[in-house]
Coordinates of C-alpha atoms in Angstrom, one line a residue:
Chain C
Q1 CA 2.4 4.2 17.4
Q2 CA 0.9 1.5 15.3
Q3 CA -2.4 2.8 14.0
V4 CA -3.5 -0.4 12.2
K5 CA -2.9 -3.7 14.0
Q6 CA -3.2 -6.9 12.0
S7 CA -3.4 -10.5 13.1
P8 CA -2.4 -13.3 12.7
Q9 CA 1.1 -12.8 11.3
S10 CA 0.9 -16.1 9.4
L11 CA -2.0 -18.4 8.7
I12 CA -2.2 -22.0 7.2
V13 CA -5.5 -23.1 5.8
Q14 CA -6.6 -26.3 4.0
K15 CA -7.8 -26.0 0.5
G16 CA -11.6 -25.3 0.5
G17 CA -11.5 -23.8 4.0
I18 CA -12.2 -20.3 5.2
S19 CA -9.3 -17.9 5.8
I20 CA -9.9 -15.1 8.3
I21 CA -7.6 -12.1 8.9
N22 CA -8.4 -9.5 11.5
C23 CA -7.5 -5.8 11.9
A24 CA -8.1 -3.1 14.4
Y25 CA -7.6 0.6 14.0
E26 CA -7.3 3.6 16.4
N27 CA -8.1 6.7 14.5
T28 CA -11.8 7.3 14.1
A29 CA -11.1 9.8 11.3
F30 CA -10.2 7.0 8.9
D31 CA -12.8 6.8 6.2
Y32 CA -11.6 4.1 3.8
F33 CA -10.5 0.6 4.6
P34 CA -8.8 -1.4 1.7
W35 CA -7.3 -4.9 1.7
Y36 CA -4.3 -5.6 -0.5
Q37 CA -2.9 -8.8 -1.8
Q38 CA 0.8 -9.1 -2.5
F39 CA 2.8 -11.9 -4.2
P40 CA 6.6 -12.1 -3.8
G41 CA 8.4 -9.6 -5.9
K42 CA 5.2 -7.7 -6.9
G43 CA 3.5 -4.6 -5.7
P44 CA 0.3 -4.8 -3.6
A45 CA -2.9 -5.3 -5.6
L46 CA -6.2 -3.9 -4.3
L47 CA -8.5 -6.7 -3.4
I48 CA -11.6 -5.2 -1.9
A49 CA -12.4 -2.0 0.1
I50 CA -15.1 -0.7 2.4
R51 CA -16.4 2.6 3.8
P52 CA -17.3 2.8 7.5
D53 CA -21.0 3.4 6.8
V54 CA -21.3 -0.2 5.6
S55 CA -21.1 -3.3 7.8
E56 CA -20.2 -5.9 5.1
K57 CA -19.1 -6.0 1.6
K58 CA -18.8 -9.1 -0.6
E59 CA -17.0 -9.6 -3.9
G60 CA -16.8 -13.2 -5.1
R61 CA -15.1 -15.3 -2.5
F62 CA -13.8 -12.2 -0.5
T63 CA -15.9 -10.6 2.2
I64 CA -15.0 -7.6 4.5
S65 CA -16.9 -7.4 7.8
F66 CA -16.7 -4.0 9.5
N67 CA -17.5 -3.2 13.1
K68 CA -17.4 0.6 13.5
S69 CA -18.1 0.7 17.3
A70 CA -15.3 -1.8 18.0
K71 CA -13.0 -0.2 15.4
Q72 CA -12.3 -3.6 13.9
F73 CA -12.6 -5.1 10.5
S74 CA -11.8 -8.5 9.0
L75 CA -11.3 -10.3 5.7
H76 CA -12.9 -13.6 5.0
I77 CA -11.7 -15.7 2.1
M78 CA -14.2 -18.5 1.3
D79 CA -13.3 -21.7 -0.4
S80 CA -9.6 -20.8 -0.1
Q81 CA -7.4 -22.0 -3.0
P82 CA -3.6 -22.6 -3.3
G83 CA -3.5 -19.6 -5.7
D84 CA -4.7 -17.4 -2.7
S85 CA -1.3 -18.0 -1.0
A86 CA 0.1 -14.6 -0.6
T87 CA 0.7 -11.8 1.9
Y88 CA -2.4 -9.8 2.8
F89 CA -2.4 -6.3 4.1
C90 CA -5.3 -4.5 5.8
A91 CA -5.1 -0.7 5.7
A92 CA -6.9 2.4 6.7
S93 CA -7.0 5.8 4.9
R94 CA -7.8 9.4 5.6
V95 CA -7.3 12.1 3.0
N96 CA -5.5 9.7 0.6
K97 CA -2.7 8.7 3.1
I98 CA -2.9 4.9 3.5
I99 CA -1.6 3.3 6.7
F100 CA -0.9 -0.4 6.4
G101 CA -0.9 -3.2 8.8
K102 CA 2.1 -5.4 9.1
G103 CA 0.7 -8.1 6.9
T104 CA -0.5 -11.7 7.1
R105 CA 1.3 -14.5 5.2
L106 CA -1.4 -16.9 4.1
H107 CA -0.5 -20.4 2.9
I108 CA -3.2 -22.6 1.5
L109 CA -2.4 -26.3 1.7
P110 CA -3.3 -28.3 -1.5
Chain M
D1 CA -4.9 0.4 -20.4
A2 CA -1.5 0.6 -18.8
G3 CA -1.3 0.3 -15.1
V4 CA 1.2 2.0 -12.9
T5 CA 4.8 1.6 -14.2
Q6 CA 8.0 2.1 -12.4
S7 CA 11.7 2.1 -13.4
P8 CA 14.2 0.8 -12.9
T9 CA 13.1 -2.7 -11.6
H10 CA 16.3 -3.1 -9.5
L11 CA 19.0 -0.8 -8.4
I12 CA 22.2 -1.3 -6.5
K13 CA 23.9 1.8 -4.9
T14 CA 26.6 2.4 -2.3
R15 CA 26.3 4.4 0.9
G16 CA 26.4 8.1 0.4
Q17 CA 25.2 8.0 -3.2
Q18 CA 22.1 9.5 -4.6
V19 CA 19.3 7.7 -6.4
T20 CA 16.3 8.7 -8.6
L21 CA 13.3 6.4 -9.1
R22 CA 10.6 7.0 -11.6
C23 CA 6.9 6.4 -11.8
S24 CA 4.2 6.7 -14.4
P25 CA 0.6 6.7 -13.0
K26 CA -2.3 4.6 -14.3
S27 CA -4.0 6.3 -17.3
G28 CA -6.4 9.0 -16.1
H29 CA -4.9 9.3 -12.7
D30 CA -3.5 12.6 -11.5
T31 CA -2.1 11.9 -8.0
V32 CA 1.0 9.9 -7.1
S33 CA 2.0 8.6 -3.7
W34 CA 5.3 6.9 -2.8
Y35 CA 5.8 4.2 -0.2
Q36 CA 8.8 2.4 1.2
Q37 CA 8.4 -1.3 2.0
A38 CA 11.1 -3.0 4.1
L39 CA 11.4 -6.7 3.9
G40 CA 8.6 -8.5 5.7
Q41 CA 6.8 -5.2 6.6
G42 CA 3.9 -3.3 5.3
P43 CA 4.4 -0.3 3.0
Q44 CA 5.1 3.0 4.8
F45 CA 3.9 6.3 3.3
I46 CA 6.6 8.7 2.2
F47 CA 4.7 11.5 0.5
Q48 CA 2.0 12.3 -2.1
Y49 CA 2.1 14.6 -5.1
Y50 CA -0.9 16.4 -6.7
E51 CA -0.8 19.3 -9.1
E52 CA 3.0 19.1 -9.1
E53 CA 3.1 19.9 -5.4
E54 CA 3.9 17.8 -2.3
R55 CA 0.7 17.9 -0.3
Q56 CA 1.2 15.2 2.4
R57 CA 4.3 13.7 3.9
G58 CA 5.0 10.8 6.2
N59 CA 7.7 10.5 8.8
F60 CA 10.7 10.5 6.4
P61 CA 13.8 12.8 6.5
D62 CA 14.5 15.6 4.0
R63 CA 16.9 13.2 2.2
F64 CA 13.7 11.9 0.6
S65 CA 12.4 14.4 -2.0
G66 CA 10.2 14.2 -5.0
H67 CA 8.8 15.8 -8.0
Q68 CA 5.7 15.6 -10.2
F69 CA 5.7 16.6 -13.8
P70 CA 2.9 18.1 -15.9
N71 CA 2.0 14.7 -17.4
Y72 CA 1.5 13.4 -13.8
S73 CA 4.6 11.2 -13.8
S74 CA 6.7 11.4 -10.7
E75 CA 10.3 11.0 -9.4
L76 CA 11.5 10.0 -6.0
N77 CA 15.0 11.2 -5.0
V78 CA 17.0 9.9 -2.1
N79 CA 20.2 11.6 -1.1
A80 CA 23.1 10.4 1.1
L81 CA 21.9 6.8 1.0
L82 CA 22.1 4.7 4.1
L83 CA 22.1 0.9 4.5
G84 CA 18.7 1.2 6.0
D85 CA 17.3 2.7 2.8
S86 CA 17.4 -0.7 1.2
A87 CA 13.8 -1.6 0.5
L88 CA 11.1 -2.0 -2.2
Y89 CA 9.9 1.5 -3.2
L90 CA 6.4 1.5 -4.4
C91 CA 4.5 4.1 -6.4
A92 CA 0.7 4.3 -6.2
S93 CA -1.6 6.4 -8.3
S94 CA -5.2 7.7 -7.7
L95 CA -7.7 10.1 -9.1
E96 CA -8.5 13.2 -7.1
G97 CA -12.2 13.6 -6.7
G98 CA -13.0 10.2 -8.2
P99 CA -15.9 8.1 -6.8
W100 CA -13.3 6.3 -4.6
D101 CA -10.6 9.0 -4.4
N102 CA -8.7 7.2 -1.7
E103 CA -8.4 4.2 -4.0
Q104 CA -4.7 3.8 -4.9
F105 CA -3.3 1.4 -7.4
F106 CA 0.3 0.3 -6.9
G107 CA 3.1 -0.4 -9.4
P108 CA 5.5 -3.3 -9.2
G109 CA 8.1 -1.4 -7.3
T110 CA 11.8 -0.7 -7.5
R111 CA 14.0 -2.9 -5.4
L112 CA 16.8 -0.7 -4.0
T113 CA 19.9 -2.3 -2.4
V114 CA 22.4 -0.1 -0.6
L115 CA 25.8 -1.6 0.0

């Protein structure tokens, strides 16, 4: 049973464009929704996170939009740069156990 | 301020052998979680240690065991290795009762190859 579904699997965006990655979850008990960025050969790095009582959170070029009733959340990367090319994972957590999506491979064209 | 560190970086074992991986949490953190990341997949939760006890476990067999030491560092042990155990093993640390106590910081991982 896949508790966190992530789409698309891969994404190609032009430099300066907006990258959008979507996730959906099933368990309404989740209370923490982080996004991680992972470069090849490295561990995941926490990018931004949100609690379900907030509908949007912005940090620099990264924004999480959260729809509690639809059980969906998304990551928007504004003004995407080649250095943003990486794999992005959405996740959901309850009592410290993090469930990850399968990841989105993002490639930003120069 | 050191982040999460893991050793070794890479490891090659043969089927049936046993392996021990090590993790030192981020300074000030007291909780350690272990994840297995197969190639092209998201990390999967193995278990979590707090106060030297395993307090949560994912869907992994008893061949996977761990330990947490009084200084909060941790070990992951895998017995009777299978080819399917080949993966990147990630350690993550967090602070129990912190403002974002779900917030976990990951180490660089140990790449285990089973031949």
